[in-house]
Short mmCIF file of C-alpha atoms in Angstrom, two decimals:
data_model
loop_
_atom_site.label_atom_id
_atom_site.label_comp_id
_atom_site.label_asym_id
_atom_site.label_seq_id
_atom_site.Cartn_x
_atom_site.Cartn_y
_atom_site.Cartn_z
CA UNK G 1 0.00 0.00 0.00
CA UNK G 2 1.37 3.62 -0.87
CA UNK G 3 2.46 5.44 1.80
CA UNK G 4 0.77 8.63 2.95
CA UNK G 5 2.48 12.01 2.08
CA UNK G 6 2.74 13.64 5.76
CA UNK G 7 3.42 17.06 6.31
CA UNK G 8 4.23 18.55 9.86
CA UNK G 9 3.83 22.08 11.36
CA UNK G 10 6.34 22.81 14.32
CA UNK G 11 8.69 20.30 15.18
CA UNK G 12 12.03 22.03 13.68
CA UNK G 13 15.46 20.43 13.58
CA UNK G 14 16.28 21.22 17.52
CA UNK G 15 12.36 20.07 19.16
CA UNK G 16 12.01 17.05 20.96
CA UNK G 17 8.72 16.14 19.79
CA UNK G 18 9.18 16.83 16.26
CA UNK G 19 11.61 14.25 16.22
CA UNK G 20 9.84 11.50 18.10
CA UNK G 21 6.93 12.17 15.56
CA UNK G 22 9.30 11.76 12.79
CA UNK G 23 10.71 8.42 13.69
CA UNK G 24 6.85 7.46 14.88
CA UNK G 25 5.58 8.13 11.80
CA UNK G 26 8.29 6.35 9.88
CA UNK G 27 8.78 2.77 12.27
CA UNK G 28 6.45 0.72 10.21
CA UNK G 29 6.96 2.57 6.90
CA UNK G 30 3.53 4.18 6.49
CA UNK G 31 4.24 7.90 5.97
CA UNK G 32 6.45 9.99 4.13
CA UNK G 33 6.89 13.32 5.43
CA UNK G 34 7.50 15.45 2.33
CA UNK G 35 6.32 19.51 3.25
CA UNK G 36 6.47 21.35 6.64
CA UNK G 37 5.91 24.73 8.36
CA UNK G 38 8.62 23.91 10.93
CA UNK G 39 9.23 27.29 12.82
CA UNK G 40 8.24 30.40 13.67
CA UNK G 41 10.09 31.72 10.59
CA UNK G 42 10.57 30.93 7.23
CA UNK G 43 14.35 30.94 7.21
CA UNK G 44 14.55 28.74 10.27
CA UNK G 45 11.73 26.56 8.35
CA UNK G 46 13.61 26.43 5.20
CA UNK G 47 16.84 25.38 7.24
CA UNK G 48 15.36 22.72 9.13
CA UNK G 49 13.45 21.34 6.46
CA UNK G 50 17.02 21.31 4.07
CA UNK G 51 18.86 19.23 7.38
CA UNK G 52 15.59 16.90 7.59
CA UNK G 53 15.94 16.02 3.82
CA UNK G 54 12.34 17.28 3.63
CA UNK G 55 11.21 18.81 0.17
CA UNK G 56 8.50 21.04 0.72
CA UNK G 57 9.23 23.85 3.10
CA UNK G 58 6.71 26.70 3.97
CA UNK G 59 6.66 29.84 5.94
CA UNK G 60 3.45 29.43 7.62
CA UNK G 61 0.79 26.94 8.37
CA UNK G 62 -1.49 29.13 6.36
CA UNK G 63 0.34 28.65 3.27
CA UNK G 64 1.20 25.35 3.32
CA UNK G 65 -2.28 24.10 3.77
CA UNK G 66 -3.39 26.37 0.27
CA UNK G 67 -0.45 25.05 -1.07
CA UNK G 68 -0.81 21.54 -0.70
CA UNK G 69 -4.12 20.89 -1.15
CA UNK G 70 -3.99 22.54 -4.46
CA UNK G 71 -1.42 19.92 -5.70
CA UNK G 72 -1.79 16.53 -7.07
CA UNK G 73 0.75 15.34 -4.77
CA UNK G 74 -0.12 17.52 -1.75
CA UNK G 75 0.14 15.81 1.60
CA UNK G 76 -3.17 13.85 2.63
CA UNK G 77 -2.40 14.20 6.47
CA UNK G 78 -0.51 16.75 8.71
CA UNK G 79 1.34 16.45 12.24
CA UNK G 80 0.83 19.00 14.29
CA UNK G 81 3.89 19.03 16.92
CA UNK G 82 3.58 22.96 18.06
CA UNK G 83 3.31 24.29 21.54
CA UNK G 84 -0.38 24.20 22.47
CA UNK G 85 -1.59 27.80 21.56
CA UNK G 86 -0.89 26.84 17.99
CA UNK G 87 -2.47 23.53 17.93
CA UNK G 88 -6.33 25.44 17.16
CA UNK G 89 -5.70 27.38 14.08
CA UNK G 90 -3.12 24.93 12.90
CA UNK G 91 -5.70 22.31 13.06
CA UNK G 92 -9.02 23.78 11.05
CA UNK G 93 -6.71 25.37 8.96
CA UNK G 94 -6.07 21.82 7.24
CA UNK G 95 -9.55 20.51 8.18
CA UNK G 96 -11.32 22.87 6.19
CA UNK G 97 -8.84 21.57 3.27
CA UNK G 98 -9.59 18.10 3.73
CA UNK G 99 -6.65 17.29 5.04
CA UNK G 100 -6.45 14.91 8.36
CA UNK G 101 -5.18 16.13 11.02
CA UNK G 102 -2.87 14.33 13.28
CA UNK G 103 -2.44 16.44 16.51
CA UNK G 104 0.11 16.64 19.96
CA UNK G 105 -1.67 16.50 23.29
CA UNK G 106 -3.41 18.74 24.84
CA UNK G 107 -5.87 19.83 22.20
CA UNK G 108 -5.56 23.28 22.84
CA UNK G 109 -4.10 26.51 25.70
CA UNK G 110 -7.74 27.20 26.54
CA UNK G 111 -11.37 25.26 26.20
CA UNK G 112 -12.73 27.96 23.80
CA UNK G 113 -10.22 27.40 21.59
CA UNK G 114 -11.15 23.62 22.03
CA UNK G 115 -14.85 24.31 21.67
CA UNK G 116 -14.45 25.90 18.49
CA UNK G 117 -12.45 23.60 16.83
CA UNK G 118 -14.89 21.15 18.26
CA UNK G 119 -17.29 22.63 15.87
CA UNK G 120 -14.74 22.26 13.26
CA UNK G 121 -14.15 18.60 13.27
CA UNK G 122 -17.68 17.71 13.55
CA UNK G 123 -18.23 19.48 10.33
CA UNK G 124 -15.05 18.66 8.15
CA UNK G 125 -14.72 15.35 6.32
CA UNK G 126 -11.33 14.79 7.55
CA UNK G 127 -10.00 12.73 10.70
CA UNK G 128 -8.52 14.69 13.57
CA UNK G 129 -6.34 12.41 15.61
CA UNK G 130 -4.57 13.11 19.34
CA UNK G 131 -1.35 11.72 20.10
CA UNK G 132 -2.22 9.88 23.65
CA UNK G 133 0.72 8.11 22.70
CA UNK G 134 0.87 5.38 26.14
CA UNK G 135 -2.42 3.99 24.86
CA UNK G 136 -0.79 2.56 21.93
CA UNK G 137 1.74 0.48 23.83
CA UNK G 138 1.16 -3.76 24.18
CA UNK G 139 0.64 -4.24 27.95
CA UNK G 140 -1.83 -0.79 28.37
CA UNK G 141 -3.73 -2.92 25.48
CA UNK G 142 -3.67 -5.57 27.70
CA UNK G 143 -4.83 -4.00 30.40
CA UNK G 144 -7.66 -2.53 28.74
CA UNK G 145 -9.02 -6.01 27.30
CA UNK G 146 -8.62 -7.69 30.46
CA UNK G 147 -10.84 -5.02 32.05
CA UNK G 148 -13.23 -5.04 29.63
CA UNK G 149 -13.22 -8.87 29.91
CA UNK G 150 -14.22 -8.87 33.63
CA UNK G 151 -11.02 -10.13 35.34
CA UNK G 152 -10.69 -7.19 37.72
CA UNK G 153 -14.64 -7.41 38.19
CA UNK G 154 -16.61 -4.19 39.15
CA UNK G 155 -14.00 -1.46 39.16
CA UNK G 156 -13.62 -0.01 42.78
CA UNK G 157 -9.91 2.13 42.71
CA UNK G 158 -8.52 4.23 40.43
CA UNK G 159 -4.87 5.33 40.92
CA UNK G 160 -2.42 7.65 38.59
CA UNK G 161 0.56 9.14 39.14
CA UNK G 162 3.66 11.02 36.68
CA UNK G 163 6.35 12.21 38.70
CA UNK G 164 9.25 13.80 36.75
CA UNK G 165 12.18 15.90 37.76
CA UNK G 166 13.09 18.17 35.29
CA UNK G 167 11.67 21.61 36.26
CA UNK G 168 12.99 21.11 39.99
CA UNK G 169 15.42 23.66 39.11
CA UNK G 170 14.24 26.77 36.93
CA UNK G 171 14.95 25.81 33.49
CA UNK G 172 12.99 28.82 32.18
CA UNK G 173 15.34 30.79 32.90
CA UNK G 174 18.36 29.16 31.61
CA UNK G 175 17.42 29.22 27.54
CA UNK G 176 15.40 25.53 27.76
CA UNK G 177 13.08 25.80 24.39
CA UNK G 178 10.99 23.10 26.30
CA UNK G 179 10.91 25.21 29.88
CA UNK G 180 9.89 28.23 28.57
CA UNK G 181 6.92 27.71 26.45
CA UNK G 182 5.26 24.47 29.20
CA UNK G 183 5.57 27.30 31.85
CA UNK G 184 4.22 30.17 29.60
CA UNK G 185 -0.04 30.55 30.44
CA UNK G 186 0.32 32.32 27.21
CA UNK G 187 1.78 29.14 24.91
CA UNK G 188 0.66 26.17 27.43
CA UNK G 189 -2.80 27.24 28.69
CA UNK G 190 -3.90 27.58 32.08
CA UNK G 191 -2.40 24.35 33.40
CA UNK G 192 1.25 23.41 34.12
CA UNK G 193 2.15 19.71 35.33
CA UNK G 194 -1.83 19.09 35.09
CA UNK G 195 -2.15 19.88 31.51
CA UNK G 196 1.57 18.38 29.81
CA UNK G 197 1.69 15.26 32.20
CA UNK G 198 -1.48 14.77 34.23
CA UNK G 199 -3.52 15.03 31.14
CA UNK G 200 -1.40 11.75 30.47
CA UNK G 201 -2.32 10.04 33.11
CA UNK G 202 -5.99 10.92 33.29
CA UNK G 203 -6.31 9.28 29.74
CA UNK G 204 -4.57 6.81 30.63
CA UNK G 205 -6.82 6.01 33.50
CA UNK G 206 -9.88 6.24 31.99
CA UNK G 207 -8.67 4.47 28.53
CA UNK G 208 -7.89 1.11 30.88
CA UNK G 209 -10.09 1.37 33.18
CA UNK G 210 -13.26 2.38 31.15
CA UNK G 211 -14.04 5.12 33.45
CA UNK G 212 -15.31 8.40 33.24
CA UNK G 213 -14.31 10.95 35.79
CA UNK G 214 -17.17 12.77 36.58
CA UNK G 215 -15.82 15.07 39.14
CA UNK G 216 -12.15 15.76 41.14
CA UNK G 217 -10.85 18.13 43.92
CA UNK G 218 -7.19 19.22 43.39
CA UNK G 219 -4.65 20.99 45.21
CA UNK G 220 -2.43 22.73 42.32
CA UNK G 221 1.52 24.28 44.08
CA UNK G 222 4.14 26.15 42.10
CA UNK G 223 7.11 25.49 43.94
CA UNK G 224 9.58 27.34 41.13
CA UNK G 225 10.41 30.67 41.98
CA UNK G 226 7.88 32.80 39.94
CA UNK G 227 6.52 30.37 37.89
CA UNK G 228 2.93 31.27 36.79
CA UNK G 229 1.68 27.35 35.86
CA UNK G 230 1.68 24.74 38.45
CA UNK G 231 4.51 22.07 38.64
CA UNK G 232 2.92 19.80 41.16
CA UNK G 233 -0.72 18.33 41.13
CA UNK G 234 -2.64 15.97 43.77
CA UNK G 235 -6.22 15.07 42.85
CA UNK G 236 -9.05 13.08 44.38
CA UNK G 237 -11.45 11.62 41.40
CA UNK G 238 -14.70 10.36 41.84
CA UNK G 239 -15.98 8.38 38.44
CA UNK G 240 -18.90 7.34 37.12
CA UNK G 241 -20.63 4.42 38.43
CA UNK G 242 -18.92 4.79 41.79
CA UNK G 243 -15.58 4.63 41.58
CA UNK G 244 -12.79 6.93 43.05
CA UNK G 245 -9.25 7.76 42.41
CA UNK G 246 -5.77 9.57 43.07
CA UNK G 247 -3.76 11.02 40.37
CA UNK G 248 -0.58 12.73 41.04
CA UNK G 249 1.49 14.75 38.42
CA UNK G 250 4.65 16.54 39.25
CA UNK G 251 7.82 17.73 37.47
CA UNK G 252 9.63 18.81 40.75
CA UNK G 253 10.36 15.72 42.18
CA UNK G 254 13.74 15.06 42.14
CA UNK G 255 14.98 10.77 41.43
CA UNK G 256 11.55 10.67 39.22
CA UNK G 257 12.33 10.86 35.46
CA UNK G 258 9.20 9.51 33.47
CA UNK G 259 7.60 8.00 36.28
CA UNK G 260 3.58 7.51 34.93
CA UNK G 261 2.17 4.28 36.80
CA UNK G 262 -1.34 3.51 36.69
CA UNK G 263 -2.80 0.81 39.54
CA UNK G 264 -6.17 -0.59 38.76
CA UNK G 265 -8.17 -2.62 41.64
CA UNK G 266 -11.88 -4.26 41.33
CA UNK G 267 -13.73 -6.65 43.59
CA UNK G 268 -11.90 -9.95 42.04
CA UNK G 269 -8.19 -8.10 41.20
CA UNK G 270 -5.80 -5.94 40.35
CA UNK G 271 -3.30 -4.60 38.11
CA UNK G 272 -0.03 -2.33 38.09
CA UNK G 273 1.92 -1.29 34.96
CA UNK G 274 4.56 1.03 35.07
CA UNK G 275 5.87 3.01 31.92
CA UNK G 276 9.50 2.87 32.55
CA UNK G 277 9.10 -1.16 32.65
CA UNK G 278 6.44 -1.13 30.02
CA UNK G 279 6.56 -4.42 28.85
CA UNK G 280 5.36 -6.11 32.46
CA UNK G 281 2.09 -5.86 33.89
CA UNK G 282 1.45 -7.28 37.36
CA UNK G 283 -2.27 -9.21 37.61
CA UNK G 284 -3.29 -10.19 41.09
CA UNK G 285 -6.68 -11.87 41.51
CA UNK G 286 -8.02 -12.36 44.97
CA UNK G 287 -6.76 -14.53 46.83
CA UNK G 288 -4.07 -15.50 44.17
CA UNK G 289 -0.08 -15.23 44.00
CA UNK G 290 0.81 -12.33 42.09
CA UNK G 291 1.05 -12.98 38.39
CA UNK G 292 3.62 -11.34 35.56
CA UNK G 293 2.29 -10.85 32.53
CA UNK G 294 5.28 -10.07 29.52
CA UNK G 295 4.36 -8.61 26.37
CA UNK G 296 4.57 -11.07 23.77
CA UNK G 297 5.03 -13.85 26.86
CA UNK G 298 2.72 -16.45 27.99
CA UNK G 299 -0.69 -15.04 28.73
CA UNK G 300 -0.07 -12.18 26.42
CA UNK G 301 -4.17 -11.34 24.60
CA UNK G 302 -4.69 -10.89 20.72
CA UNK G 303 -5.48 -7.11 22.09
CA UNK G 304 -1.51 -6.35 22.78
CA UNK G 305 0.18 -8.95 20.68
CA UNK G 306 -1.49 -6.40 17.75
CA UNK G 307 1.05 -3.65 18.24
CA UNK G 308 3.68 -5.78 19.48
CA UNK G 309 6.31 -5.62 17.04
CA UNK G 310 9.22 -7.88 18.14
CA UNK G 311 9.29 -11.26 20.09
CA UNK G 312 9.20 -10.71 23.28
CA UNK G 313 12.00 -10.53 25.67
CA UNK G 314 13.02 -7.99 23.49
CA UNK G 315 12.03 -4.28 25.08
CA UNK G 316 9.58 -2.62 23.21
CA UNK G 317 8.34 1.36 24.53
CA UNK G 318 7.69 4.66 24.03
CA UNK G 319 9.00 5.31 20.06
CA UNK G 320 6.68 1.79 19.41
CA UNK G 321 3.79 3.18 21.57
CA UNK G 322 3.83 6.29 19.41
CA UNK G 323 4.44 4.58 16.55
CA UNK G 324 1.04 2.39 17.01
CA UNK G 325 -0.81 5.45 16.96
CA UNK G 326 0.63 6.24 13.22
CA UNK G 327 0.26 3.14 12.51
CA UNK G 328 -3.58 3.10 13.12
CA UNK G 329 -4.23 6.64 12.21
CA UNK G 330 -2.53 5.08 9.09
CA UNK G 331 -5.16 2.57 9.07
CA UNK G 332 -7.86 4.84 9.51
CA UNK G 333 -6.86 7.31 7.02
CA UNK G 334 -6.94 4.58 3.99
CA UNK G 335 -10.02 3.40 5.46
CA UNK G 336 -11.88 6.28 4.95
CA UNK G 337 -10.82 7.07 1.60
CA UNK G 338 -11.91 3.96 0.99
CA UNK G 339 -15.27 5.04 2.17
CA UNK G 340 -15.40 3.95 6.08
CA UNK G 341 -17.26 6.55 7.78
CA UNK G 342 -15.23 8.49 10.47
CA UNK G 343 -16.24 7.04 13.52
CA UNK G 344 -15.79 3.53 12.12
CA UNK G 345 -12.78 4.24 11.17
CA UNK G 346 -11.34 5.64 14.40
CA UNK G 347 -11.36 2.71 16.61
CA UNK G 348 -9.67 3.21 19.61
CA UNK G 349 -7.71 6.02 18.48
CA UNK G 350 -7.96 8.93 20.84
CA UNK G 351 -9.89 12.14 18.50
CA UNK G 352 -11.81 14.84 19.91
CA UNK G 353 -13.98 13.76 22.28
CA UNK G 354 -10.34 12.74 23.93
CA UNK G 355 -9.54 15.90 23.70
CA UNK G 356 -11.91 17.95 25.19
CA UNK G 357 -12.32 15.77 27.38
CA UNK G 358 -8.97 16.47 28.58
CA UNK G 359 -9.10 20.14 28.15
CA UNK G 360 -12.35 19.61 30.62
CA UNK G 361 -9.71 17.74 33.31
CA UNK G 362 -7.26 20.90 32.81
CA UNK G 363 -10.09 23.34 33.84
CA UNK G 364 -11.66 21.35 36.47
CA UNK G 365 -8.14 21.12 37.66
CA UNK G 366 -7.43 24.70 37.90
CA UNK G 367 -10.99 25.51 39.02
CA UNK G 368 -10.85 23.29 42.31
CA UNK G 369 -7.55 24.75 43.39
CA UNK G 370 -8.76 28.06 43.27
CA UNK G 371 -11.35 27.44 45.26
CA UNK G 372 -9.67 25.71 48.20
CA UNK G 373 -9.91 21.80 46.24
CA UNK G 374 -13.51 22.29 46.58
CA UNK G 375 -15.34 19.28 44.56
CA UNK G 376 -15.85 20.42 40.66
CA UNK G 377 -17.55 18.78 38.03
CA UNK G 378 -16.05 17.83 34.44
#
């Protein structure tokens, strides 16, 4: 099957994420990224896009989607890999050209922003696509299935956490690209930790577990000096159907690097899976020894041996994890232009509803703090 042309606004020759996209979008050979708006300026665009090897190179986001879709060989899909504030426009820019729209987490900086492009999706024919990238590894699949297959029971507890280290120290101020937009209200949004990491972990929670959380109280600190977003997060959750939860998120808190553990417990088991040991997940049911569950190993279900890539044994993690969600967006993209509607098409991928439902979190978030962690609704 031909691959699909890809094009990518943001992610320039220096950006984390524009890279991890890159080498997501290319592990099992289903894209070819051929046209970008990579920076903030067209020089800086046109020299990143001559060190990627990539064709096509554009000042803006504007342009290139009036470019492209005028051409026979425009790009069908675009990656969207900018700080947050950009992610709106970005997105219904190439929506309202048909193009689909594969976007970076959160969905937006604020929820009107979200709301309106919201509207946007619903109306375009195109597929808009958010990069909850830890859904797409094996053992969260796993997880997921053997929820949804009863072992754990009725769902009871609920428990998140992603601890990182790397704003302990105030990295804004000492020239880190990364710092100084994800502690920037005006680039990141209204949330800090909450809204790059704990927006992780709420999906997370809810994509295993099957929940909906219906309402939290939260308790938001900045411990940097000065620094206008939180860095440090507790919540209490209460879900639908009964349940309640914890979810931490924190980038002060120093031995943690990319800490995100999610602990699942019903009335006949439970389940841990950590992220930096992703290819184990712990099953206890009652009463039973502790049992470890290996991707690709004995025990492993149809539902993670699907994006497992390599016998197991062999450590598979976050580059694979992202790379399953290009792999199905892949899927989905062909499928529609083969005439699958959208929502057919999407299967588990996370899209908009995702989205705002995480921009929701964010607010709730921030909303509860401010009023002393009083109880707030999603």
């Amino acid at each position: 099957m031909a691959r699909i042309r890809l094009g990518m606004v943001g992610g320039g020759n220096d950006a984390f994420i524009g890279g991890v996209h890159r080498i997501a979008s290319r592990i099992d050979d289903r894209f070819d990224l051929v046209a970008g708006a990579l920076s903030s300026t067209p020089e800086k665009s046109a020299a990143s896009a001559e060190a990627l090897g990539i064709p096509r190179s554009y000042g803006s986001f504007e342009e290139m989607a009036e470019a492209e879709a005028a051409r026979e060989d425009g790009i069908e899909a675009v990656s969207i890999v900018t700080p947050n504030h950009v992610h709106a426009a970005a997105a219904k820019a190439f929506l309202a050209k048909g193009i689909h729209v594969i976007c970076d987490k959160p969905l937006t900086s604020t929820l009107e922003d979200a709301e309106a492009l919201e509207t946007t999706v619903a109306e375009a024919d195109a597929l808009f696509i958010l990069t909850h990238n830890y859904t797409g590894y094996p053992m969260i699949r796993q997880a997921r299935a053997m929820v949804e297959a009863g072992d754990l029971g009725d769902i009871r507890i609920v428990q998140a956490e992603y601890p990182q280290d790397w704003l302990t120290a105030p990295m804004e101020n000492e020239g880190v690209k990364q710092a100084e937009w994800r502690t920037d209200p005006a680039r990141s949004g209204a949330g800090g930790s909450v809204g790059d990491i704990g927006t992780h972990a709420h999906n997370l929670a809810c994509f295993v577990s099957g929940l909906q959380v219906e309402s939290l109280a939260a308790d938001l600190q900045s411990w940097g000096k000065g620094r206008k977003l939180d860095d440090n997060a507790h919540m209490m959750l209460r879900f639908a159907g009964g349940a309640r939860g914890m979810l931490w998120s924190s980038q002060v808190a120093p031995g943690n690097e990319n800490a995100l553990k999610l602990r699942i417990y019903g009335d006949k088991g439970g389940m841990e899976w950590s992220q930096e040991d992703p290819n184990y997940l712990w099953f206890t049911p009652l009463g039973e020894p502790k049992r470890l569950i290996t991707r690709n190993g004995a025990g492993a279900s149809e539902a993670s041996q699907s994006v497992s890539r390599i016998p197991g044994g062999h450590p598979e993690g976050y580059l694979e994890g992202f790379a399953t969600i290009y792999n199905e967006a892949a899927d989905a993209i062909r499928a529609v232009q083969g005439g699958a509607s959208r929502e057919s098409a999407m299967g588990v991928l996370p899209g908009i509803a995702a989205g705002m439902y995480g921009m929701r979190f964010i607010n709730a978030c921030v909303t509860s703090s401010a009023n002393d962690a009083a109880w707030t609704k999603l």
